[in-house]
mmCIF file of C-alpha atoms in Angstrom:
data_model
loop_
_atom_site.group_PDB
_atom_site.id
_atom_site.type_symbol
_atom_site.label_atom_id
_atom_site.label_comp_id
_atom_site.label_asym_id
_atom_site.label_seq_id
_atom_site.Cartn_x
_atom_site.Cartn_y
_atom_site.Cartn_z
ATOM 1 C CA MET A 1 0.000 0.000 0.000
ATOM 2 C CA LEU A 2 1.298 3.416 -0.965
ATOM 3 C CA PHE A 3 0.851 4.988 2.474
ATOM 4 C CA ARG A 4 1.929 2.089 4.682
ATOM 5 C CA SER A 5 5.224 3.585 5.947
ATOM 6 C CA GLU A 6 3.684 6.977 6.636
ATOM 7 C CA ALA A 7 0.377 5.874 8.133
ATOM 8 C CA ASP A 8 1.237 7.267 11.579
ATOM 9 C CA ALA A 9 2.547 10.622 10.355
ATOM 10 C CA ARG A 10 0.384 13.629 11.207
ATOM 11 C CA VAL A 11 -0.235 15.541 7.976
ATOM 12 C CA SER A 12 -2.462 18.563 7.308
ATOM 13 C CA VAL A 13 -3.523 19.529 3.782
ATOM 14 C CA VAL A 14 -5.494 22.623 2.806
ATOM 15 C CA SER A 15 -7.943 22.465 -0.098
ATOM 16 C CA ALA A 16 -10.236 25.106 -1.525
ATOM 17 C CA ASP A 17 -13.974 24.532 -1.202
ATOM 18 C CA GLY A 18 -15.245 22.174 -3.865
ATOM 19 C CA GLN A 19 -12.001 20.194 -4.035
ATOM 20 C CA SER A 20 -11.080 17.012 -2.209
ATOM 21 C CA LEU A 21 -7.649 15.469 -1.948
ATOM 22 C CA ALA A 22 -9.163 12.308 -0.507
ATOM 23 C CA GLU A 23 -11.432 11.859 -3.534
ATOM 24 C CA ALA A 24 -8.610 12.649 -5.971
ATOM 25 C CA VAL A 25 -6.256 10.126 -4.345
ATOM 26 C CA ARG A 26 -8.970 7.480 -4.339
ATOM 27 C CA ASP A 27 -9.790 8.149 -7.998
ATOM 28 C CA GLN A 28 -6.240 8.411 -9.357
ATOM 29 C CA LEU A 29 -4.297 6.055 -7.085
ATOM 30 C CA GLY A 30 -6.915 3.659 -5.740
ATOM 31 C CA HIS A 31 -6.002 4.360 -2.097
ATOM 32 C CA ASP A 32 -7.643 6.003 0.892
ATOM 33 C CA LEU A 33 -5.779 8.627 2.873
ATOM 34 C CA PRO A 34 -4.461 7.438 6.268
ATOM 35 C CA SER A 35 -6.619 8.367 9.232
ATOM 36 C CA SER A 36 -3.776 10.551 10.566
ATOM 37 C CA TRP A 37 -4.075 12.857 7.524
ATOM 38 C CA SER A 38 -6.489 15.773 7.873
ATOM 39 C CA GLU A 39 -7.858 17.868 5.029
ATOM 40 C CA CYS A 40 -9.088 21.366 5.782
ATOM 41 C CA HIS A 41 -11.487 22.991 3.298
ATOM 42 C CA LEU A 42 -11.435 26.772 3.280
ATOM 43 C CA PRO A 43 -13.524 29.244 1.218
ATOM 44 C CA VAL A 44 -10.687 30.820 -0.726
ATOM 45 C CA GLU A 45 -10.765 31.716 -4.398
ATOM 46 C CA GLN A 46 -8.442 29.594 -6.508
ATOM 47 C CA GLY A 47 -5.761 31.471 -8.414
ATOM 48 C CA ARG A 48 -5.425 34.462 -6.076
ATOM 49 C CA GLN A 49 -2.276 33.407 -4.311
ATOM 50 C CA VAL A 50 -1.494 36.663 -2.514
ATOM 51 C CA ALA A 51 -5.024 37.075 -1.188
ATOM 52 C CA ARG A 52 -4.946 33.484 0.021
ATOM 53 C CA ALA A 53 -1.649 33.910 1.820
ATOM 54 C CA ILE A 54 -2.747 37.061 3.638
ATOM 55 C CA ARG A 55 -6.213 35.830 4.544
ATOM 56 C CA LEU A 56 -5.339 32.283 5.532
ATOM 57 C CA ARG A 57 -2.418 32.815 7.848
ATOM 58 C CA ARG A 58 -4.626 33.625 10.827
ATOM 59 C CA LEU A 59 -7.174 30.959 9.808
ATOM 60 C CA LEU A 60 -4.670 28.167 9.459
ATOM 61 C CA GLU A 61 -2.468 28.550 12.501
ATOM 62 C CA PRO A 62 -5.228 27.467 14.941
ATOM 63 C CA VAL A 63 -6.198 24.581 12.631
ATOM 64 C CA VAL A 64 -2.852 22.965 11.819
ATOM 65 C CA PRO A 65 -1.402 21.062 14.788
ATOM 66 C CA PRO A 66 2.251 21.943 15.462
ATOM 67 C CA GLU A 67 3.344 18.311 15.260
ATOM 68 C CA ALA A 68 1.862 17.844 11.764
ATOM 69 C CA VAL A 69 3.550 18.161 8.414
ATOM 70 C CA PHE A 70 1.781 20.906 6.493
ATOM 71 C CA ILE A 71 1.458 20.379 2.708
ATOM 72 C CA THR A 72 0.478 23.487 0.812
ATOM 73 C CA ASP A 73 0.300 25.148 -2.595
ATOM 74 C CA TYR A 74 1.031 28.907 -2.399
ATOM 75 C CA TYR A 75 -0.384 29.056 1.108
ATOM 76 C CA PRO A 76 1.641 30.726 3.856
ATOM 77 C CA VAL A 77 4.442 28.788 5.503
ATOM 78 C CA LEU A 78 3.352 28.593 9.124
ATOM 79 C CA ARG A 79 5.612 29.281 12.083
ATOM 80 C CA SER A 80 7.212 26.220 13.701
ATOM 81 C CA VAL A 81 5.277 23.774 11.509
ATOM 82 C CA PRO A 82 7.291 21.511 9.164
ATOM 83 C CA THR A 83 6.075 22.434 5.704
ATOM 84 C CA ILE A 84 6.178 21.141 2.144
ATOM 85 C CA VAL A 85 5.303 23.858 -0.360
ATOM 86 C CA THR A 86 4.981 23.821 -4.150
ATOM 87 C CA ILE A 87 6.255 26.636 -6.374
ATOM 88 C CA HIS A 88 4.831 26.123 -9.864
ATOM 89 C CA ASP A 89 6.626 28.973 -11.604
ATOM 90 C CA LEU A 90 7.949 32.503 -11.176
ATOM 91 C CA ARG A 91 5.836 34.182 -13.840
ATOM 92 C CA TYR A 92 5.329 37.267 -11.702
ATOM 93 C CA ARG A 93 9.035 37.930 -12.233
ATOM 94 C CA ARG A 94 8.800 37.250 -15.971
ATOM 95 C CA GLN A 95 5.674 39.365 -16.556
ATOM 96 C CA ARG A 96 6.470 42.405 -14.472
ATOM 97 C CA THR A 97 4.313 44.784 -16.538
ATOM 98 C CA LEU A 98 1.241 42.579 -15.993
ATOM 99 C CA TRP A 99 1.527 42.339 -12.208
ATOM 100 C CA SER A 100 0.963 45.187 -9.792
ATOM 101 C CA PHE A 101 3.898 46.253 -7.647
ATOM 102 C CA LEU A 102 1.987 45.259 -4.489
ATOM 103 C CA ARG A 103 1.130 41.791 -5.790
ATOM 104 C CA SER A 104 4.678 41.097 -6.982
ATOM 105 C CA ALA A 105 6.174 42.377 -3.736
ATOM 106 C CA ALA A 106 3.821 40.199 -1.678
ATOM 107 C CA LEU A 107 4.796 37.086 -3.620
ATOM 108 C CA ARG A 108 8.499 37.868 -3.317
ATOM 109 C CA TYR A 109 8.089 38.361 0.439
ATOM 110 C CA GLN A 110 6.090 35.146 0.769
ATOM 111 C CA GLN A 111 8.656 33.078 -1.088
ATOM 112 C CA ARG A 112 11.534 34.547 0.913
ATOM 113 C CA LYS A 113 9.656 33.375 4.003
ATOM 114 C CA ILE A 114 9.604 29.905 2.504
ATOM 115 C CA GLY A 115 13.376 30.015 2.546
ATOM 116 C CA SER A 116 13.711 31.427 6.057
ATOM 117 C CA ARG A 117 11.380 28.826 7.584
ATOM 118 C CA ASN A 118 13.206 25.800 6.219
ATOM 119 C CA ALA A 119 10.317 24.540 4.108
ATOM 120 C CA ALA A 120 10.811 21.686 1.669
ATOM 121 C CA ILE A 121 10.142 22.980 -1.832
ATOM 122 C CA PHE A 122 8.598 21.039 -4.690
ATOM 123 C CA VAL A 123 8.748 22.383 -8.254
ATOM 124 C CA ASP A 124 7.217 21.091 -11.478
ATOM 125 C CA SER A 125 10.380 20.979 -13.600
ATOM 126 C CA GLY A 126 14.141 21.255 -13.556
ATOM 127 C CA ALA A 127 13.847 24.597 -15.338
ATOM 128 C CA ILE A 128 11.836 26.044 -12.440
ATOM 129 C CA LYS A 129 14.230 24.509 -9.921
ATOM 130 C CA ARG A 130 17.135 26.356 -11.531
ATOM 131 C CA GLU A 131 15.136 29.586 -11.621
ATOM 132 C CA VAL A 132 14.011 29.320 -7.994
ATOM 133 C CA ILE A 133 17.549 28.630 -6.765
ATOM 134 C CA GLN A 134 18.946 31.515 -8.810
ATOM 135 C CA CYS A 135 16.305 33.995 -7.629
ATOM 136 C CA TYR A 136 16.056 33.043 -3.953
ATOM 137 C CA HIS A 137 19.343 31.223 -3.272
ATOM 138 C CA PHE A 138 17.569 28.247 -1.724
ATOM 139 C CA ASP A 139 19.691 25.247 -0.836
ATOM 140 C CA PRO A 140 19.392 22.934 -3.879
ATOM 141 C CA LYS A 141 18.998 19.944 -1.557
ATOM 142 C CA ARG A 142 15.690 21.397 -0.343
ATOM 143 C CA VAL A 143 14.232 21.723 -3.861
ATOM 144 C CA THR A 144 12.690 18.597 -5.405
ATOM 145 C CA VAL A 145 11.593 18.289 -9.024
ATOM 146 C CA SER A 146 8.246 16.491 -9.085
ATOM 147 C CA TYR A 147 6.774 16.186 -12.568
ATOM 148 C CA CYS A 148 3.004 16.328 -12.945
ATOM 149 C CA ALA A 149 0.960 13.620 -14.661
ATOM 150 C CA VAL A 150 -2.365 13.280 -16.452
ATOM 151 C CA SER A 151 -5.569 12.016 -14.928
ATOM 152 C CA ARG A 152 -7.022 8.531 -15.186
ATOM 153 C CA LEU A 153 -9.410 9.611 -17.976
ATOM 154 C CA PHE A 154 -6.471 10.538 -20.191
ATOM 155 C CA ARG A 155 -4.575 7.359 -19.343
ATOM 156 C CA GLU A 156 -7.538 5.156 -20.175
ATOM 157 C CA ALA A 157 -8.800 7.000 -23.270
ATOM 158 C CA SER A 158 -8.654 5.005 -26.490
ATOM 159 C CA PRO A 159 -6.413 6.508 -29.172
ATOM 160 C CA PRO A 160 -8.217 7.958 -32.205
ATOM 161 C CA ASP A 161 -8.350 5.809 -35.337
ATOM 162 C CA PHE A 162 -9.543 8.607 -37.624
ATOM 163 C CA PRO A 163 -7.992 11.780 -39.074
ATOM 164 C CA GLY A 164 -8.082 14.866 -36.893
ATOM 165 C CA THR A 165 -10.924 17.295 -37.503
ATOM 166 C CA HIS A 166 -9.463 20.423 -35.921
ATOM 167 C CA LEU A 167 -6.395 22.133 -34.508
ATOM 168 C CA LEU A 168 -6.432 22.494 -30.723
ATOM 169 C CA ALA A 169 -5.140 25.181 -28.350
ATOM 170 C CA VAL A 170 -5.715 24.914 -24.590
ATOM 171 C CA GLY A 171 -5.518 27.750 -22.047
ATOM 172 C CA LEU A 172 -4.612 30.885 -24.010
ATOM 173 C CA SER A 173 -5.918 33.599 -21.670
ATOM 174 C CA ASP A 174 -2.528 34.435 -20.124
ATOM 175 C CA PRO A 175 -0.339 36.702 -22.328
ATOM 176 C CA ARG A 176 2.640 34.330 -21.961
ATOM 177 C CA LYS A 177 0.637 31.755 -23.949
ATOM 178 C CA LYS A 178 1.135 33.939 -27.062
ATOM 179 C CA ALA A 179 -2.465 33.882 -28.300
ATOM 180 C CA ASP A 180 -1.795 37.063 -30.284
ATOM 181 C CA MET A 181 0.958 35.365 -32.270
ATOM 182 C CA LEU A 182 -0.985 32.133 -32.725
ATOM 183 C CA LEU A 183 -4.119 33.830 -34.039
ATOM 184 C CA ALA A 184 -2.070 36.025 -36.364
ATOM 185 C CA ALA A 185 -0.327 32.900 -37.659
ATOM 186 C CA TYR A 186 -3.662 31.168 -38.131
ATOM 187 C CA SER A 187 -4.949 34.121 -40.173
ATOM 188 C CA LEU A 188 -1.814 33.968 -42.313
ATOM 189 C CA ALA A 189 -2.208 30.203 -42.743
ATOM 190 C CA ASN A 190 -5.738 30.770 -44.043
ATOM 191 C CA ALA A 191 -4.459 33.320 -46.524
ATOM 192 C CA GLU A 192 -1.877 30.860 -47.839
ATOM 193 C CA GLY A 193 -3.690 27.531 -47.514
ATOM 194 C CA SER A 194 -6.711 25.692 -46.123
ATOM 195 C CA PRO A 195 -6.042 24.786 -42.505
ATOM 196 C CA LEU A 196 -8.418 22.871 -40.284
ATOM 197 C CA PRO A 197 -10.654 24.870 -37.912
ATOM 198 C CA LEU A 198 -8.988 26.096 -34.723
ATOM 199 C CA VAL A 199 -10.628 25.123 -31.415
ATOM 200 C CA ILE A 200 -9.654 27.142 -28.329
ATOM 201 C CA VAL A 201 -10.393 25.581 -24.940
ATOM 202 C CA GLY A 202 -10.403 27.415 -21.621
ATOM 203 C CA ARG A 203 -11.306 30.738 -20.093
ATOM 204 C CA ILE A 204 -11.817 33.600 -22.545
ATOM 205 C CA ASN A 205 -10.984 37.001 -21.064
ATOM 206 C CA ARG A 206 -11.566 40.366 -22.686
ATOM 207 C CA ASP A 207 -8.166 40.618 -24.354
ATOM 208 C CA LEU A 208 -8.356 37.109 -25.787
ATOM 209 C CA GLN A 209 -11.896 37.681 -27.043
ATOM 210 C CA ARG A 210 -10.718 40.795 -28.878
ATOM 211 C CA LEU A 211 -7.988 38.787 -30.609
ATOM 212 C CA ILE A 212 -10.454 36.040 -31.506
ATOM 213 C CA ASP A 213 -12.949 38.530 -32.952
ATOM 214 C CA LYS A 214 -10.217 40.067 -35.104
ATOM 215 C CA CYS A 215 -9.145 36.652 -36.387
ATOM 216 C CA ARG A 216 -12.730 35.630 -37.134
ATOM 217 C CA LYS A 217 -13.215 38.705 -39.299
ATOM 218 C CA GLU A 218 -10.239 37.591 -41.365
ATOM 219 C CA VAL A 219 -10.928 33.846 -41.636
ATOM 220 C CA GLY A 220 -14.648 33.425 -40.933
ATOM 221 C CA ASP A 221 -16.598 32.828 -37.732
ATOM 222 C CA ASP A 222 -16.795 29.067 -38.197
ATOM 223 C CA MET A 223 -13.014 28.671 -38.469
ATOM 224 C CA VAL A 224 -12.212 29.775 -34.889
ATOM 225 C CA ARG A 225 -14.307 28.041 -32.269
ATOM 226 C CA THR A 226 -14.270 28.487 -28.501
ATOM 227 C CA THR A 227 -15.554 26.066 -25.882
ATOM 228 C CA GLY A 228 -14.933 27.899 -22.619
ATOM 229 C CA ILE A 229 -14.078 25.708 -19.636
ATOM 230 C CA VAL A 230 -15.212 22.127 -20.296
ATOM 231 C CA SER A 231 -15.490 18.939 -18.286
ATOM 232 C CA GLU A 232 -12.569 16.552 -18.276
ATOM 233 C CA GLU A 233 -14.579 14.064 -20.331
ATOM 234 C CA ALA A 234 -15.257 16.713 -22.985
ATOM 235 C CA LEU A 235 -11.606 17.782 -22.962
ATOM 236 C CA VAL A 236 -10.443 14.218 -23.623
ATOM 237 C CA GLU A 237 -12.775 14.016 -26.608
ATOM 238 C CA LEU A 238 -11.515 17.339 -27.981
ATOM 239 C CA TYR A 239 -7.953 15.986 -27.815
ATOM 240 C CA ARG A 240 -9.003 12.716 -29.489
ATOM 241 C CA ARG A 241 -10.435 14.621 -32.461
ATOM 242 C CA ALA A 242 -7.491 17.011 -32.800
ATOM 243 C CA ALA A 243 -4.937 16.751 -35.591
ATOM 244 C CA VAL A 244 -2.352 18.535 -33.442
ATOM 245 C CA LEU A 245 -1.995 20.558 -30.245
ATOM 246 C CA LEU A 246 -0.663 24.088 -30.780
ATOM 247 C CA HIS A 247 1.254 25.231 -27.690
ATOM 248 C CA PRO A 248 3.183 28.464 -28.400
ATOM 249 C CA SER A 249 3.643 29.455 -24.729
ATOM 250 C CA GLU A 250 6.910 31.292 -24.121
ATOM 251 C CA TYR A 251 7.093 30.414 -20.407
ATOM 252 C CA GLU A 252 5.824 27.410 -18.467
ATOM 253 C CA GLY A 253 6.332 25.752 -15.126
ATOM 254 C CA PHE A 254 5.431 22.410 -16.670
ATOM 255 C CA GLY A 255 3.059 22.504 -19.686
ATOM 256 C CA ILE A 256 0.279 20.042 -18.829
ATOM 257 C CA PRO A 257 -1.505 20.322 -22.243
ATOM 258 C CA VAL A 258 1.617 18.885 -23.898
ATOM 259 C CA LEU A 259 1.435 15.801 -21.692
ATOM 260 C CA GLU A 260 -2.341 15.511 -22.114
ATOM 261 C CA ALA A 261 -1.993 15.523 -25.905
ATOM 262 C CA SER A 262 0.779 12.923 -25.749
ATOM 263 C CA ALA A 263 -1.335 10.674 -23.502
ATOM 264 C CA ILE A 264 -4.048 10.621 -26.164
ATOM 265 C CA GLY A 265 -1.565 10.139 -28.998
ATOM 266 C CA VAL A 266 -1.875 13.625 -30.499
ATOM 267 C CA PRO A 267 1.270 15.326 -31.855
ATOM 268 C CA VAL A 268 2.411 18.681 -30.490
ATOM 269 C CA ILE A 269 3.806 21.854 -31.996
ATOM 270 C CA ALA A 270 5.326 23.965 -29.221
ATOM 271 C CA ALA A 271 7.625 26.854 -28.456
ATOM 272 C CA PRO A 272 10.969 25.640 -27.058
ATOM 273 C CA ASP A 273 10.400 26.665 -23.440
ATOM 274 C CA PRO A 274 12.903 24.808 -21.208
ATOM 275 C CA ALA A 275 10.214 23.274 -18.977
ATOM 276 C CA VAL A 276 8.216 22.065 -21.964
ATOM 277 C CA ARG A 277 11.308 20.521 -23.539
ATOM 278 C CA GLU A 278 11.804 18.471 -20.359
ATOM 279 C CA ILE A 279 8.461 16.724 -20.627
ATOM 280 C CA ALA A 280 7.549 16.859 -24.330
ATOM 281 C CA PRO A 281 7.984 13.660 -26.368
ATOM 282 C CA PRO A 282 10.815 13.379 -28.906
ATOM 283 C CA LEU A 283 8.339 13.764 -31.788
ATOM 284 C CA THR A 284 7.450 17.323 -30.727
ATOM 285 C CA ARG A 285 7.993 20.019 -33.368
ATOM 286 C CA TYR A 286 9.487 23.216 -31.910
ATOM 287 C CA LEU A 287 9.016 26.687 -33.373
ATOM 288 C CA PRO A 288 10.099 30.084 -31.986
ATOM 289 C CA ALA A 289 7.277 31.627 -29.944
ATOM 290 C CA GLY A 290 7.316 34.838 -31.975
ATOM 291 C CA ASP A 291 7.778 33.484 -35.523
ATOM 292 C CA ILE A 292 4.376 34.015 -37.140
ATOM 293 C CA PHE A 293 5.516 32.755 -40.542
ATOM 294 C CA ALA A 294 6.946 29.497 -39.185
ATOM 295 C CA TRP A 295 3.770 28.806 -37.223
ATOM 296 C CA ALA A 296 1.591 29.566 -40.250
ATOM 297 C CA ARG A 297 3.558 27.109 -42.377
ATOM 298 C CA GLU A 298 3.373 24.405 -39.724
ATOM 299 C CA ILE A 299 -0.367 24.967 -39.185
ATOM 300 C CA ASN A 300 -1.007 24.270 -42.861
ATOM 301 C CA HIS A 301 1.367 21.304 -42.866
ATOM 302 C CA ALA A 302 -0.313 19.782 -39.792
ATOM 303 C CA SER A 303 -3.730 20.267 -41.408
ATOM 304 C CA ASP A 304 -2.576 18.457 -44.545
ATOM 305 C CA GLN A 305 -1.145 15.584 -42.455
ATOM 306 C CA ALA A 306 -4.134 15.170 -40.145
ATOM 307 C CA GLU A 307 -3.943 11.361 -40.102
ATOM 308 C CA LEU A 308 -1.115 10.143 -37.862
ATOM 309 C CA ASP A 309 0.607 6.769 -38.165
ATOM 310 C CA PRO A 310 -0.686 4.414 -35.395
ATOM 311 C CA VAL A 311 2.922 3.579 -34.528
ATOM 312 C CA ARG A 312 3.664 7.242 -33.790
ATOM 313 C CA ARG A 313 0.506 7.533 -31.723
ATOM 314 C CA ARG A 314 1.616 4.532 -29.672
ATOM 315 C CA GLU A 315 5.053 6.104 -29.148
ATOM 316 C CA LEU A 316 3.436 9.310 -27.876
ATOM 317 C CA ARG A 317 1.200 7.421 -25.458
ATOM 318 C CA GLN A 318 4.096 5.348 -24.148
ATOM 319 C CA TRP A 319 6.067 8.523 -23.493
ATOM 320 C CA ALA A 320 3.242 10.033 -21.445
ATOM 321 C CA ARG A 321 3.010 6.899 -19.294
ATOM 322 C CA ARG A 322 6.441 7.718 -17.869
ATOM 323 C CA PHE A 323 4.770 10.438 -15.776
ATOM 324 C CA THR A 324 2.562 9.087 -12.982
ATOM 325 C CA TRP A 325 0.800 10.504 -9.949
ATOM 326 C CA ALA A 326 1.963 7.458 -8.015
ATOM 327 C CA HIS A 327 5.548 8.664 -8.422
ATOM 328 C CA VAL A 328 4.557 12.181 -7.293
ATOM 329 C CA ALA A 329 2.845 10.701 -4.243
ATOM 330 C CA ARG A 330 5.927 8.621 -3.439
ATOM 331 C CA GLN A 331 8.117 11.742 -3.533
ATOM 332 C CA ILE A 332 5.775 13.635 -1.215
ATOM 333 C CA LEU A 333 5.529 10.724 1.203
ATOM 334 C CA ASP A 334 9.292 10.354 1.311
ATOM 335 C CA GLU A 335 9.538 14.033 2.249
ATOM 336 C CA VAL A 336 6.785 13.613 4.865
ATOM 337 C CA SER A 337 8.762 10.749 6.405
ATOM 338 C CA HIS A 338 11.949 12.832 6.355
ATOM 339 C CA ARG A 339 10.238 15.873 7.895
ATOM 340 C CA THR A 340 8.620 13.762 10.599
ATOM 341 C CA THR A 341 11.942 12.201 11.545
ATOM 342 C CA MET A 342 13.804 15.523 11.350
ATOM 343 C CA ASP A 343 11.349 17.482 13.421
#
């Protein structure tokens, strides 16, 4: 059993309302959490890391027992409590013009506290490990690379046995995802050829909608389709019907859409971000994030080659199976055991 050697360790985990670690572990790993693990659900908006850190400090300290190991994601590192914290990326340092001074300063302060309180640090890639160590001078021995994985639905999905019907892009609302470049390249591809329709999955903010509207005027409304946020089942089906995933992001902590596409057997065209290159399969085609002409050419080429060799699909799926949540869990449990012994 995965948890057998850590069953007696006291562990506290914080989850936002509507999420359940216990259910996720049961679904993905087939295990129940040990009775000594406690999960605290707090009404905090996901994605607002600074607000969470400020608001939750006084809420958490009475809740988390001092003898427990505290596992957290952007939450404050509590005083005198052994802590394991995840840093997904340092985009607030890369996108300085998009972050307010107060928000950036709060995150820098929070992550310096991580260092001063001897927290164990998990990161999603070797690229982020190098960046975190360079920026905050953390001891490299305290920073563990723990690659993400895809969910059970992706692992169990049957590979498509038909040509792709569309091009797919997932999660373009953040400027670092280079939606402006991608949509400009798609317009150019339409002017020079006959690409497949482009399907954009994920949240559509005002800036992205403006770019989409501009592209639609140039290529036609039916050529650029948006789905908004979809269920995981619907997302798997969108991948299965895709000829290729377009992932022009110029900065990533990991790049989960690349692994999701690979798990289904869908090829990827990506920008050569260091984190993406760590986890992308060897068959990935890399293009500079700002080269509109190169992306336009590849969009038309991918549309013309929409049917992928079953052997290549199998190679992509086998690559994705290297990344498992069981391995992530093992890394966390090893650190829990170490922290319990140390403290």
